[in-house]
Amino acid sequence: MSNELIKKSIAEDYKYGFETDIEQDTFPPGLDDDVIRAISEIKKEPEWLLNWRLKAYHHWLNMSEPTWANIKFNPIDYQSISYYSAPKKKSAGSLDEIDPEILETYTKLGIPLDEQKMMEGIAVDAVFDSVSVATTFKDTLKKAGVIFCPFSEAVTEHPELVKKYLGSVVPATDNYYAALNSAVFSDGSFVYIPKGVRCPMELSTYFRINAANTGQFERTLIIADDSSHVNYLEGCTAPMRDENQLHAAVVELVALDNAEIKYSTVQNWYPGDKNGIGGIYNFVTKRGACRGKKSKISWTQVETGSAITWKYPSCILQGDDSVGEFYSVALTNNFQQADTGTKMIHIGKNTRSIIISKGISAGKGQQTYRGEVKIMKSAENARNYSQCDSILIGDECGAHTFPYIDVRNPSAQMEHEATTSNIGEDQLFYCNQRGISTEDAVSLIVNGFCKDVFKELPMEFAVEAQKLMEVSLEGAVG
Amino acid sequence: MIKIENLYVSVEEKEILKGISLEVKPGELHVIMGRNGSGKSTLANVLAGKDKYKVTNGSIKFNGENLLDMLPENRARAGLFLSFQYPVAIPGVNNMYFLKAAVNAVRKSRGEEEIDAVDFLSMIREKLKMVDLDESFIHRPVNDGFSGGEKKRNEILQMITLEPKLSILDETDSGLDIDALKIVAKGVNDFRSPDRSFILITHYQRILNYMKPDFVHILMNGKIVKSGTMELAKEVEKKGYSWIEEEVAEAA
């Protein structure tokens, strides 16, 4: 099998790189107390939230960017970023009031916001740059008692819930990017599932960066009350640009007694071009707290986009018998870099966690799995199973694995497996010999490799994920 | 069917095949025997188009076409099949999905319509019976965790499903117990027809108890040094290869 063909079969263009031409209100670049006050004022936030933001900001000023990750990039000038950008035409309750250009944008992305045309069973919150422009199926959800709304709306409509849970999983001072987000976050999604309710449809947020020279700092907070259940999906894309753009989000999940949250992400931010120019810096903090007994939080992520991904969706297993899961597929091609993994912190008795990580590196892509499993003294009979597999396509890419294990209770049972393999010339030749072309063979092998993760995704997402792998690796997948 | 003329092949600068000529006509079964390192598997891999084998001289015509100009997948689509000595595992890829992809790749190249899942399943059920495998077999990942015998039977299953014109069986008999050997041999025998040809590469005469070859060739140091019929294979079984070596030395 010639390297040329492999190279050809992994070269594909980004299909979501268009830009929407609309008038936007965008803050001039720069960050100080006044910018934060201005964001807070636009959102008509209560005093306590403004103070929370300012505290985070002042803490952030004394922090420095983390340097432990296995990624390389030029320093970010935080004063050259604009921290707020919103479409001029005000969005409100009804679709008629949204700029048609924006509706068209989402239709082009395959996310029609018109409920009639939407895929059944999925409610969408559409976040465009710094604001939520539409949330669908709100009424249907309301009947079930489910709250699904833009974050800024939750601040005014459900202040008691926001105040109680905001920052309770990811404190405002948690890390450099989380602190920055806490200071300047503009919008995002808020979800509350009341006691005993099984959310009647899947909830989804679709993030779109459009404006140039802005950062997107959204915040998602999901609370699943006792014995409730929710499936949440997240997708994201951005235009192709030569400069790097920063996306620093925070996601907090809280699962109370017997509650279950399944959070799936298909991350397809613009990855930069074939020479490594442009692309999103995706520096995200995602964490879930299994606070209640027998609660369960499951993260599934398919990371194919971004120039740099720095992301570790984690679970704090506080409640006895709680379960944390992390299923990940990450693909780095061309000059993409990813340092991703998870943390499972076992605190309660009989807590269990499972980590399945699949990394695919092609081109000059560099990929790191970084995972920590911590068994605290109180976590009697905790169990963890970790499996980290990497596959290399071509000979210019890299895969690295850093598992950290910290066990403070001798009753813990830990299993760890890791493999790294080249996409075998033997495998490709075997497929070729059966009449299957090289590009189809690459897709086939990669999809087989990712199967354990793809099967965790909801049906529609699994299809999208496979399509994405096609885009990133080209070739037919079925 | 296939005509190999004066074929020279090197692997990493080392000459392995040194002037092989062989013609296989439709319906014929040719056996190639020889010791380890004599070049048997090299011949199989060159015919299938494996990358690192470099043809330095000679030609191969496959049904009139220049085989050496064709990509491996195009050779397969044109009806050349290699039963691998060491079939490769593809974890996570369902055996049936793989086989269907292969069948459809061949069909597409012929301008035929792709077969749908329902028709494919009923077809594959028939084929499974022919190699004595149950249905669960096709829902397992390709060659992943298969026993040696299962891998070889899977190769035969692929062969009878893809219906090639020329099948090259590279040590399909090695590592099989007597029952598996009989099943594999039966699979091949049932598949024989006046328009299909076979090149069977083997170490041992054992599988020939269950097959009827038309010709037997002895490969030694990259050359076919002796050709004959079933009798030649029996002689090798009885006396080994050294007497042929001596003959070659005397002739030289």
CSV table of C-alpha atoms in Angstrom, one decimal, chain A residues 8 44 58 61 68 72 121 145 163 190 200-201 228 285 295 314 317 321 351 400 429 447 456 477:
chain,number,residue,atom,x,y,z
A,8,LYS,CA,-4.9,11.3,-0.5
A,44,LYS,CA,-29.8,42.4,32.9
A,58,HIS,CA,-9.6,39.2,39.3
A,61,LEU,CA,-5.6,38.0,36.3
A,68,TRP,CA,1.4,20.8,31.3
A,72,LYS,CA,2.1,23.8,21.2
A,121,GLY,CA,-37.7,14.0,19.2
A,145,GLY,CA,-41.9,20.2,33.6
A,163,LYS,CA,-27.6,30.5,42.2
A,190,PHE,CA,-29.7,25.6,31.0
A,200,PRO,CA,-39.6,13.2,26.7
A,201,MET,CA,-37.2,14.2,24.0
A,228,SER,CA,-34.9,11.8,36.4
A,285,THR,CA,-13.8,22.4,31.1
A,295,SER,CA,-26.7,8.4,40.0
A,314,SER,CA,-14.8,14.3,34.2
A,317,LEU,CA,-18.6,10.1,42.0
A,321,ASP,CA,-23.2,3.2,43.9
A,351,THR,CA,-18.7,3.6,42.7
A,400,HIS,CA,0.8,9.6,23.5
A,429,PHE,CA,-3.9,-5.0,1.4
A,447,ASN,CA,-15.1,2.8,12.0
A,456,GLU,CA,-22.9,4.8,22.9
A,477,VAL,CA,-18.9,4.4,5.6
